[in-house]
PDB file of C-alpha atoms and ligand atoms in Angstrom:
ATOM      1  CA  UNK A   1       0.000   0.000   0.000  1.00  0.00           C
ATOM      2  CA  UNK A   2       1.227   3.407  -1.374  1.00  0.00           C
ATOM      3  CA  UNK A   3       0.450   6.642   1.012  1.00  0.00           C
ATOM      4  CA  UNK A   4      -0.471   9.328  -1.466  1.00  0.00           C
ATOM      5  CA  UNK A   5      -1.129  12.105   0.707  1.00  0.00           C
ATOM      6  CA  UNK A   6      -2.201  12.908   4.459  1.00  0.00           C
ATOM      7  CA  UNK A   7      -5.286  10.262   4.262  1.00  0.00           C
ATOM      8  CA  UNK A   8      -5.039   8.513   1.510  1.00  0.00           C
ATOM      9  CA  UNK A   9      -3.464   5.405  -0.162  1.00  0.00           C
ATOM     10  CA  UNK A  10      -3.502   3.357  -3.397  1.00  0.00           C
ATOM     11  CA  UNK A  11      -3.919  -0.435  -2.799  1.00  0.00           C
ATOM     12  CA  UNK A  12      -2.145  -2.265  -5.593  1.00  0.00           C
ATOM     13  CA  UNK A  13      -4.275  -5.100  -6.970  1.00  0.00           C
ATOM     14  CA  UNK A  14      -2.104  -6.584  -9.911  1.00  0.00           C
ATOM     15  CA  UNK A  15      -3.962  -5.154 -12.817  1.00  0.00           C
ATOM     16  CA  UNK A  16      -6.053  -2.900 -11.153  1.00  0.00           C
ATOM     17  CA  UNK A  17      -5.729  -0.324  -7.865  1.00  0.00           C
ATOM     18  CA  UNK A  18      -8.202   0.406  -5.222  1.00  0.00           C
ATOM     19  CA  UNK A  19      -7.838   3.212  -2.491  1.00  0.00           C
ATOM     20  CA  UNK A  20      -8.076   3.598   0.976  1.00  0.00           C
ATOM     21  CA  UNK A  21      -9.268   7.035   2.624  1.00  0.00           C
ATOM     22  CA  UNK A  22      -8.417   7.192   6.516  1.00  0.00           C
ATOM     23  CA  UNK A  23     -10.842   9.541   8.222  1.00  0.00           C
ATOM     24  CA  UNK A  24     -13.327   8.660  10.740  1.00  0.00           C
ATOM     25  CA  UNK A  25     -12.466   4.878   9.936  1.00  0.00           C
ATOM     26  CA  UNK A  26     -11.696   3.792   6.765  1.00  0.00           C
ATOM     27  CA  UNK A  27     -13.182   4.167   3.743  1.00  0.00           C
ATOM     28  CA  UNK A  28     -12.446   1.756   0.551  1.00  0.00           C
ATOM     29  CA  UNK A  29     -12.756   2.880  -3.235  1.00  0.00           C
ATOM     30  CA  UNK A  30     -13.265   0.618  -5.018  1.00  0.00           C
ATOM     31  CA  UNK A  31     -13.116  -3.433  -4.520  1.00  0.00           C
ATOM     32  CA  UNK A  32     -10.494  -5.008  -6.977  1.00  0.00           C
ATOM     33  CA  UNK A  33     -11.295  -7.790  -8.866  1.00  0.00           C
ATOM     34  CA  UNK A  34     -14.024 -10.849  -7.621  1.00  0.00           C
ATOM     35  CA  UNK A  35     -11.525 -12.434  -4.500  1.00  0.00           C
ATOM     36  CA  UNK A  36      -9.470  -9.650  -4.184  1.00  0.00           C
ATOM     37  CA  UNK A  37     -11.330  -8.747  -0.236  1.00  0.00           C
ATOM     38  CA  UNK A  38      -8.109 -11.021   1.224  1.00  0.00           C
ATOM     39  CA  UNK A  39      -5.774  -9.422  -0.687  1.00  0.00           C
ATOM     40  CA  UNK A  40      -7.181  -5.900   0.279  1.00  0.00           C
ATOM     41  CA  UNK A  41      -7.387  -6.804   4.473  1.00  0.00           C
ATOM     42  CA  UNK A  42      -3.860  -7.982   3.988  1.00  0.00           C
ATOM     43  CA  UNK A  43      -2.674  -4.737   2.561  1.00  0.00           C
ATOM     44  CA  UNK A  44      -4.657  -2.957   4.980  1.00  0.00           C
ATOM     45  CA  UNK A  45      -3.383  -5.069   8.052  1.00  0.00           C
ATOM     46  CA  UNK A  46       0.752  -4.694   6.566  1.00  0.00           C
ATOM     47  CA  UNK A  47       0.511  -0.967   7.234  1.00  0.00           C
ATOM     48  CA  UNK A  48      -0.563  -1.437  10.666  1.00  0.00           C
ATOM     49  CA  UNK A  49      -4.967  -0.736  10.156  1.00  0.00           C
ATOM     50  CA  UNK A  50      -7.538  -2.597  10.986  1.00  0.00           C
ATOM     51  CA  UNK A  51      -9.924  -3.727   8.228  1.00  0.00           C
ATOM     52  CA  UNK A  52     -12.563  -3.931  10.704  1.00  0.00           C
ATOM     53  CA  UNK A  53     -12.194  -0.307  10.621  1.00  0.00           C
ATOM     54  CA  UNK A  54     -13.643   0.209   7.088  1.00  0.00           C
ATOM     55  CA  UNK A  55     -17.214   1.985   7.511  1.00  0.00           C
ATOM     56  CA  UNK A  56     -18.014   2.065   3.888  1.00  0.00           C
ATOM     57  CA  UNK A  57     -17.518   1.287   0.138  1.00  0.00           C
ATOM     58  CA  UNK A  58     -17.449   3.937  -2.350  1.00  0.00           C
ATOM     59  CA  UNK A  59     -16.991   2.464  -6.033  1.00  0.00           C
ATOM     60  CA  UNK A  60     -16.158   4.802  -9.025  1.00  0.00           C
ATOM     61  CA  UNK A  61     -18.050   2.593 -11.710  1.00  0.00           C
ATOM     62  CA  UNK A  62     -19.553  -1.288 -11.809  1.00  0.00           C
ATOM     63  CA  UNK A  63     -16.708  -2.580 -13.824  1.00  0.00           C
ATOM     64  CA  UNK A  64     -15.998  -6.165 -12.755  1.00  0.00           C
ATOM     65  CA  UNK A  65     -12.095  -4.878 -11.957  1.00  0.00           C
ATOM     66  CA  UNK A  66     -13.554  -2.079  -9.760  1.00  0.00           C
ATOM     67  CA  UNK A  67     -16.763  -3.805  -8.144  1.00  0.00           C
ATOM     68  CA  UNK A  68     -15.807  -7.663  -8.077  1.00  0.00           C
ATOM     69  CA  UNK A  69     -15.440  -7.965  -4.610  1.00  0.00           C
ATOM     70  CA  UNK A  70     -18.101  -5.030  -3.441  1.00  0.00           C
ATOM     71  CA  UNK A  71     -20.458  -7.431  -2.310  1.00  0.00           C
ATOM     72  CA  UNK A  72     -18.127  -9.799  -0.353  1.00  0.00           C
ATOM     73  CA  UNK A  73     -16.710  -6.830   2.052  1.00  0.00           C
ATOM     74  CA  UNK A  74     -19.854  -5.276   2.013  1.00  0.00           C
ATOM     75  CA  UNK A  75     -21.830  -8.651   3.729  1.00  0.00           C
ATOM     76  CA  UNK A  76     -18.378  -8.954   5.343  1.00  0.00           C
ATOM     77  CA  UNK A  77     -18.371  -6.046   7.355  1.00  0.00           C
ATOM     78  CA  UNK A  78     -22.104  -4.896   6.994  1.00  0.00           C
ATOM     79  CA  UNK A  79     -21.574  -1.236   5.794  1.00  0.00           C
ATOM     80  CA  UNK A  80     -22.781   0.505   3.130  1.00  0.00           C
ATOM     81  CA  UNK A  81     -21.932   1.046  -0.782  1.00  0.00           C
ATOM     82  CA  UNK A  82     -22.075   4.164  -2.301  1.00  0.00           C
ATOM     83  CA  UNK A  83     -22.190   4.380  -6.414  1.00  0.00           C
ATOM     84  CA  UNK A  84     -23.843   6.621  -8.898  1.00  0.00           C
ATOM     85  CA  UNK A  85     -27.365   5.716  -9.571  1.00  0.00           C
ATOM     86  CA  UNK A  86     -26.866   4.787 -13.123  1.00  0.00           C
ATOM     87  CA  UNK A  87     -24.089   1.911 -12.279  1.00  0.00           C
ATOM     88  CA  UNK A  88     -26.187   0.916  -9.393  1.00  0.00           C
ATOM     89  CA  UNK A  89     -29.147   0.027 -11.134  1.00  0.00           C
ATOM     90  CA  UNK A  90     -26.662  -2.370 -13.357  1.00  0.00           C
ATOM     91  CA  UNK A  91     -25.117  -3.377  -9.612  1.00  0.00           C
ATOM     92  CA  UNK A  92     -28.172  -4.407  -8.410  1.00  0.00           C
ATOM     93  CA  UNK A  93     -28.719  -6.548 -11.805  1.00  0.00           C
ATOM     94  CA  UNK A  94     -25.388  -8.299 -11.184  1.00  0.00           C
ATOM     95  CA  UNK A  95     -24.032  -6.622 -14.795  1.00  0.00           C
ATOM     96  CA  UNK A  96     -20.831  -5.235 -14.673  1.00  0.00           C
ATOM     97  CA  UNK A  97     -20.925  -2.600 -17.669  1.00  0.00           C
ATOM     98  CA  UNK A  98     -22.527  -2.006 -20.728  1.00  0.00           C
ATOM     99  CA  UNK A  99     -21.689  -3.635 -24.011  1.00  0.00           C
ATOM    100  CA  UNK A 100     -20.065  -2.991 -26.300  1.00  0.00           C
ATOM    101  CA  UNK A 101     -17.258  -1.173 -25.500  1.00  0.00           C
ATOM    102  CA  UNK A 102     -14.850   0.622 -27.652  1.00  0.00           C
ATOM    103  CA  UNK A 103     -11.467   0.175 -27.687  1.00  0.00           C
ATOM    104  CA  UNK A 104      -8.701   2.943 -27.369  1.00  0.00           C
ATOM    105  CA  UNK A 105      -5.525   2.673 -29.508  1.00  0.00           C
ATOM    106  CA  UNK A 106      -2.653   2.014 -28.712  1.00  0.00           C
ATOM    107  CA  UNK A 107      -0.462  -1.398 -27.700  1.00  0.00           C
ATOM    108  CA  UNK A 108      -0.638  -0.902 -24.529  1.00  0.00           C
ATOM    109  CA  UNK A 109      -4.394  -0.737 -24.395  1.00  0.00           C
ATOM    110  CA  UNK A 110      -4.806  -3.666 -26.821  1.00  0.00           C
ATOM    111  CA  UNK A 111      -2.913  -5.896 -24.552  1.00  0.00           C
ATOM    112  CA  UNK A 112      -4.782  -4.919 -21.621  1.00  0.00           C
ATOM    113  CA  UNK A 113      -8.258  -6.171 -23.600  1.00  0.00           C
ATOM    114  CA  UNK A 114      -6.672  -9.304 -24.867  1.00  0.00           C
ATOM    115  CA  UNK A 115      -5.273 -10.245 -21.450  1.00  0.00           C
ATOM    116  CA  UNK A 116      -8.331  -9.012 -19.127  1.00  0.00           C
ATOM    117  CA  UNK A 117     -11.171  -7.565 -20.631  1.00  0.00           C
ATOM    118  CA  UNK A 118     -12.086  -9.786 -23.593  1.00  0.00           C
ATOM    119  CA  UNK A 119     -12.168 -13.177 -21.400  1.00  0.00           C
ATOM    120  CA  UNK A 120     -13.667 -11.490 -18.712  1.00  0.00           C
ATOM    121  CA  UNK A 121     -17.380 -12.116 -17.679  1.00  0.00           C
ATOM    122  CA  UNK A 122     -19.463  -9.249 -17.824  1.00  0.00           C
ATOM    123  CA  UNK A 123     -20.754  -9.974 -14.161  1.00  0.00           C
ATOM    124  CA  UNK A 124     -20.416  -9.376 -10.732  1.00  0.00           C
ATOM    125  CA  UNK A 125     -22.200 -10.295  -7.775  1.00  0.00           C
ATOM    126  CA  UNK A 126     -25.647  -8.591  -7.864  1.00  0.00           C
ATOM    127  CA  UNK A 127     -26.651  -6.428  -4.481  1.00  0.00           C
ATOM    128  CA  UNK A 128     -28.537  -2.993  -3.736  1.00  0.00           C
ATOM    129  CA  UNK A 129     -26.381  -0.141  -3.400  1.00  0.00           C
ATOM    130  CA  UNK A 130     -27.504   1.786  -0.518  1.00  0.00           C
ATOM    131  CA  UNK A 131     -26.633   4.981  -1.204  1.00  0.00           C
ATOM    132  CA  UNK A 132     -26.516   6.567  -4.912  1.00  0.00           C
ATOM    133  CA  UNK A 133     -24.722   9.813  -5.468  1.00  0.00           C
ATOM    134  CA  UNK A 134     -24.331  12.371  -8.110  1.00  0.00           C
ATOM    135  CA  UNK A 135     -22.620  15.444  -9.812  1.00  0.00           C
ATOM    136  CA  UNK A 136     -21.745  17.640  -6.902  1.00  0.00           C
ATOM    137  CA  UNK A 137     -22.594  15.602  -4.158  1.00  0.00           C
ATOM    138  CA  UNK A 138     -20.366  16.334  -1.225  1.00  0.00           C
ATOM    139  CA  UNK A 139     -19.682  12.883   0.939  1.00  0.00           C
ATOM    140  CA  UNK A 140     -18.318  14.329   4.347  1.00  0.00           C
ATOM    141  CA  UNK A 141     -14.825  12.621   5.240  1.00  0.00           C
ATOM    142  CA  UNK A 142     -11.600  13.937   4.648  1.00  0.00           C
ATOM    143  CA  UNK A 143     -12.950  17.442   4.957  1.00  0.00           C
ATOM    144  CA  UNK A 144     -15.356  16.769   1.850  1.00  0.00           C
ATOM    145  CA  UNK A 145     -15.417  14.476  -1.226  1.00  0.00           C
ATOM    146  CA  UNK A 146     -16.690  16.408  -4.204  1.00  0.00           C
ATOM    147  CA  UNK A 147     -18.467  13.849  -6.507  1.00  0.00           C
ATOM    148  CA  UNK A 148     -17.997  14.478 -10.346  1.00  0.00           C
ATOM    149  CA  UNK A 149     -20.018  12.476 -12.614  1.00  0.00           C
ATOM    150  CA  UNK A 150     -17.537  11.695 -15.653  1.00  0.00           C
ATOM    151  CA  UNK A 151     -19.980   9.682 -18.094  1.00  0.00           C
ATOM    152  CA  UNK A 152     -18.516   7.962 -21.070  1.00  0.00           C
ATOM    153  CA  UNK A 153     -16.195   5.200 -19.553  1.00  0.00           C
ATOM    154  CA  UNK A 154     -18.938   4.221 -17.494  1.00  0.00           C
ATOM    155  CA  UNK A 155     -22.252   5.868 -17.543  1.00  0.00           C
ATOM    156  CA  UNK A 156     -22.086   6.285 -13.639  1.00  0.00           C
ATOM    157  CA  UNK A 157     -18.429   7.058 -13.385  1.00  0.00           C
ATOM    158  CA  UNK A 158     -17.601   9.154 -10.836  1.00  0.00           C
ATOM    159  CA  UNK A 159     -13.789  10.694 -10.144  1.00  0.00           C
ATOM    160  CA  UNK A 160     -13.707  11.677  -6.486  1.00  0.00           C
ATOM    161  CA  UNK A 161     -12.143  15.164  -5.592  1.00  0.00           C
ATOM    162  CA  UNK A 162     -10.266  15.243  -2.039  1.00  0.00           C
ATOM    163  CA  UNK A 163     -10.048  18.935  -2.377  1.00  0.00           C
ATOM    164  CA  UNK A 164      -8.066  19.286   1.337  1.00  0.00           C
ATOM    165  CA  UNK A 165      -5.137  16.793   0.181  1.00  0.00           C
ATOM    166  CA  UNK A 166      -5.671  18.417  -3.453  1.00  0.00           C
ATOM    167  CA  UNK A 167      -6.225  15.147  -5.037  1.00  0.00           C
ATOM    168  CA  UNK A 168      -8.486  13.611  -7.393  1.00  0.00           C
ATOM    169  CA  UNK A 169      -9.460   9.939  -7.940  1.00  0.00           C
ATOM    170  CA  UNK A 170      -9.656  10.228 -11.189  1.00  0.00           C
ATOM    171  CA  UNK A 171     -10.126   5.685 -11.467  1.00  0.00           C
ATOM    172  CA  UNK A 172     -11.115   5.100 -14.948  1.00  0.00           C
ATOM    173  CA  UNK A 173     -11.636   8.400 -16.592  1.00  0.00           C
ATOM    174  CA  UNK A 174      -7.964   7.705 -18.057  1.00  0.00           C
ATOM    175  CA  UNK A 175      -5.129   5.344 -16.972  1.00  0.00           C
ATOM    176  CA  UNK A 176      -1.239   6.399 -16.709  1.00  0.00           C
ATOM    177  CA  UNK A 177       0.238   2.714 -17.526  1.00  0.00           C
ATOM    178  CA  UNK A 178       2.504   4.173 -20.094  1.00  0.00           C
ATOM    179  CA  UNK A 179       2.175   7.495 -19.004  1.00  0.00           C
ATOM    180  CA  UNK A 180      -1.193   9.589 -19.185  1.00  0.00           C
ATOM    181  CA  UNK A 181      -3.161   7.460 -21.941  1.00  0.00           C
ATOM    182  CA  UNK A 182      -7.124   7.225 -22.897  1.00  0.00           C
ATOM    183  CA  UNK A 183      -8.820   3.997 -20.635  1.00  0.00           C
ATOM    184  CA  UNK A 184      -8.787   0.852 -22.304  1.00  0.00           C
ATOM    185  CA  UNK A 185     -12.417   0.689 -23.127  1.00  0.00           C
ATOM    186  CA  UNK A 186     -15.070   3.434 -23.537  1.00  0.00           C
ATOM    187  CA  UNK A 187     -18.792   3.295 -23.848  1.00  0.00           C
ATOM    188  CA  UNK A 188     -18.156   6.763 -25.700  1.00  0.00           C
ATOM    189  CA  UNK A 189     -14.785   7.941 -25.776  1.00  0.00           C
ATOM    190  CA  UNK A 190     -15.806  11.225 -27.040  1.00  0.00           C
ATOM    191  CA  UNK A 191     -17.841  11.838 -24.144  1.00  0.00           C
ATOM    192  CA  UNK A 192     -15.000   9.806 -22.369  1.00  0.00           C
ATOM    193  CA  UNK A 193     -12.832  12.992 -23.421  1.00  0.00           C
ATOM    194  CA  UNK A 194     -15.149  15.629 -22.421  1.00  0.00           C
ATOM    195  CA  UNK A 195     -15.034  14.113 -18.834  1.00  0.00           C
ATOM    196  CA  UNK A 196     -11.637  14.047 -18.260  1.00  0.00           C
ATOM    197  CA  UNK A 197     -11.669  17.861 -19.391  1.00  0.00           C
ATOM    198  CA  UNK A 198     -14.282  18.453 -16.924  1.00  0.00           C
ATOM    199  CA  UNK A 199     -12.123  16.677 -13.944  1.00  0.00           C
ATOM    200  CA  UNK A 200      -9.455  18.294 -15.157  1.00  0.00           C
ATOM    201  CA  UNK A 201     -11.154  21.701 -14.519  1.00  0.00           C
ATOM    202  CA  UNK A 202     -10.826  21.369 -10.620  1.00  0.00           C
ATOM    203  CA  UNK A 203      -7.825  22.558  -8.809  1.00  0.00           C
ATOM    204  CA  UNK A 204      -5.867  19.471  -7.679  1.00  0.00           C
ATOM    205  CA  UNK A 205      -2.249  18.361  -7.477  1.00  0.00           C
ATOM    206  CA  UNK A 206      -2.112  14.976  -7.492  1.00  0.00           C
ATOM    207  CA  UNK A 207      -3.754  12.287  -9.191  1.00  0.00           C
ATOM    208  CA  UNK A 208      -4.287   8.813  -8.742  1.00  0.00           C
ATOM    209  CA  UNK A 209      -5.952   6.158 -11.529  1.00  0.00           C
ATOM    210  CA  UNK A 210      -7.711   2.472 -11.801  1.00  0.00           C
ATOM    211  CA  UNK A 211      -4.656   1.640 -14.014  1.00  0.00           C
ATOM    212  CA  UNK A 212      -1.550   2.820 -13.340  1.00  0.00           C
ATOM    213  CA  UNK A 213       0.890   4.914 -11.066  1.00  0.00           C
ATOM    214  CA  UNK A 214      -0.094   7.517  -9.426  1.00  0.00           C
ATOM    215  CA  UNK A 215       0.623  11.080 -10.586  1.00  0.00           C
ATOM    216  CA  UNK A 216       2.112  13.630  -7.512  1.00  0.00           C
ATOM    217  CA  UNK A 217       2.575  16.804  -9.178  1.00  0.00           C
ATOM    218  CA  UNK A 218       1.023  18.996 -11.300  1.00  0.00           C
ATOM    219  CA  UNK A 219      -1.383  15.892 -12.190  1.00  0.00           C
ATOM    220  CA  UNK A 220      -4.163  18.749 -13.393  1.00  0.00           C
ATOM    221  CA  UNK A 221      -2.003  20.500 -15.605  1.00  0.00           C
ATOM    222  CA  UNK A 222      -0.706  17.394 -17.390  1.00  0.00           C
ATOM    223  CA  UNK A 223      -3.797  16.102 -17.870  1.00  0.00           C
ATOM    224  CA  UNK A 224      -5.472  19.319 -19.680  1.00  0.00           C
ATOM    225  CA  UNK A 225      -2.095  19.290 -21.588  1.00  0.00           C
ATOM    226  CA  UNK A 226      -2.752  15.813 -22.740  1.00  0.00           C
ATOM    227  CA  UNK A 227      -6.247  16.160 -23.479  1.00  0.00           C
ATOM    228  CA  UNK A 228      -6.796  19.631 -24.655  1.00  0.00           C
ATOM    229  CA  UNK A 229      -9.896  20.120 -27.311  1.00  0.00           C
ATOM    230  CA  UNK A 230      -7.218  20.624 -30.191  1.00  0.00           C
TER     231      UNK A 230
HETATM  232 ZN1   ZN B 301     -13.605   0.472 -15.838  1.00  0.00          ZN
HETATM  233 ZN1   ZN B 302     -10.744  -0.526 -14.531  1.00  0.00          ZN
END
């Protein structure tokens, strides 16, 4: 487990990350993969916190690599799972996103599909999410949350703005595997694109992805650089 900034960490998952918010308890974004919850306690445990401490689940889409183990932690532990209302409704379906997806260029990308998303079932375990947020919803830890619905990956996407440690979730609006690239898959990339300018908007430092390594400086400004309307 990574420490970011003052509450927050990136839990490394293989192909996928999920993050950890310490404030009041825990809070997990984001699950991993189906049987990742083991993998996630043990992270949690190495850096000396107790999983039993985690009071909720916030997940940035319904993607199987980002909700595949919501359910498990969530019956686990009995909290609550927060998602936007347009994933949930999928969530509560057991789908995991909408088909088909487009793929982004690149080699990188096209390896990433062969190896993970192509074989992959389009499922996850079904359950209500008890909470649904939105655009400008504030959750209140870490001195506020701001939600910011980024459509186009994911129709519910959200990218989660920690506006007191100046950073932004930004999951799977883009990935920075081989540096700052498009995500793998889109439902619409162009409205994919339009998102990312939108997160990019907000005032924030550092930025941390779904796929990838974290960026700690500057992450804002590189991203409107690499995504400007040209
Ligand atoms: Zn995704
Ligand atoms: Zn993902």
């Amino acid at each position: 487990m990574q420490q970011i900034s003052d509450n927050v960490y990136q839990i490394p998952l293989g192909a996928v990350n999920a993050f950890l918010i310490e404030d009041n308890g825990l809070t997990l974004v984001d699950t991993g993969y189906k049987n990742s919850t083991f993998k996630i306690f043990e992270s949690i445990k190495k850096s000396g916190k107790n999983p039993n401490e985690l009071k909720q689940i916030i997940l940035t889409h319904s993607h199987p690599d980002h909700a595949g183990s919501a359910y498990e932690i969530k019956t686990k532990l009995n909290i609550p799972v927060y998602a936007h209302y347009e994933d949930a409704h999928l969530i509560k379906q057991g789908i995991a996103g909408r088909l088909p997806h487009v793929l982004s260029p690149g080699l990188a990308n096209w390896i990433v599909f062969r190896m993970f998303i192509k074989s992959s079932k389009n499922e996850i375990d079904a359950f209500e999410v008890d909470t649904t947020i939105e655009d400008k919803d504030i959750i209140p830890i870490a001195g506020g949350i701001e939600v910011i619905h980024t459509p186009g990956h994911s129709k519910g996407h959200v990218a989660l703005l920690i506006k007191n440690e100046g950073l932004l979730i930004a999951a799977d609006i883009c990935s920075n595997m081989m540096g700052l690239g498009l995500s793998t898959v889109y439902e619409d990339r162009e409205l994919g694109i339009k998102s990312i300018q939108k997160a990019a908007s907000f005032d924030f430092d550092k930025a941390i992805f779904g796929h990838g390594k974290p960026i700690l400086k500057n992450a804002n400004k590189q991203m409107r650089a690499k995504f400007a309307i040209t």
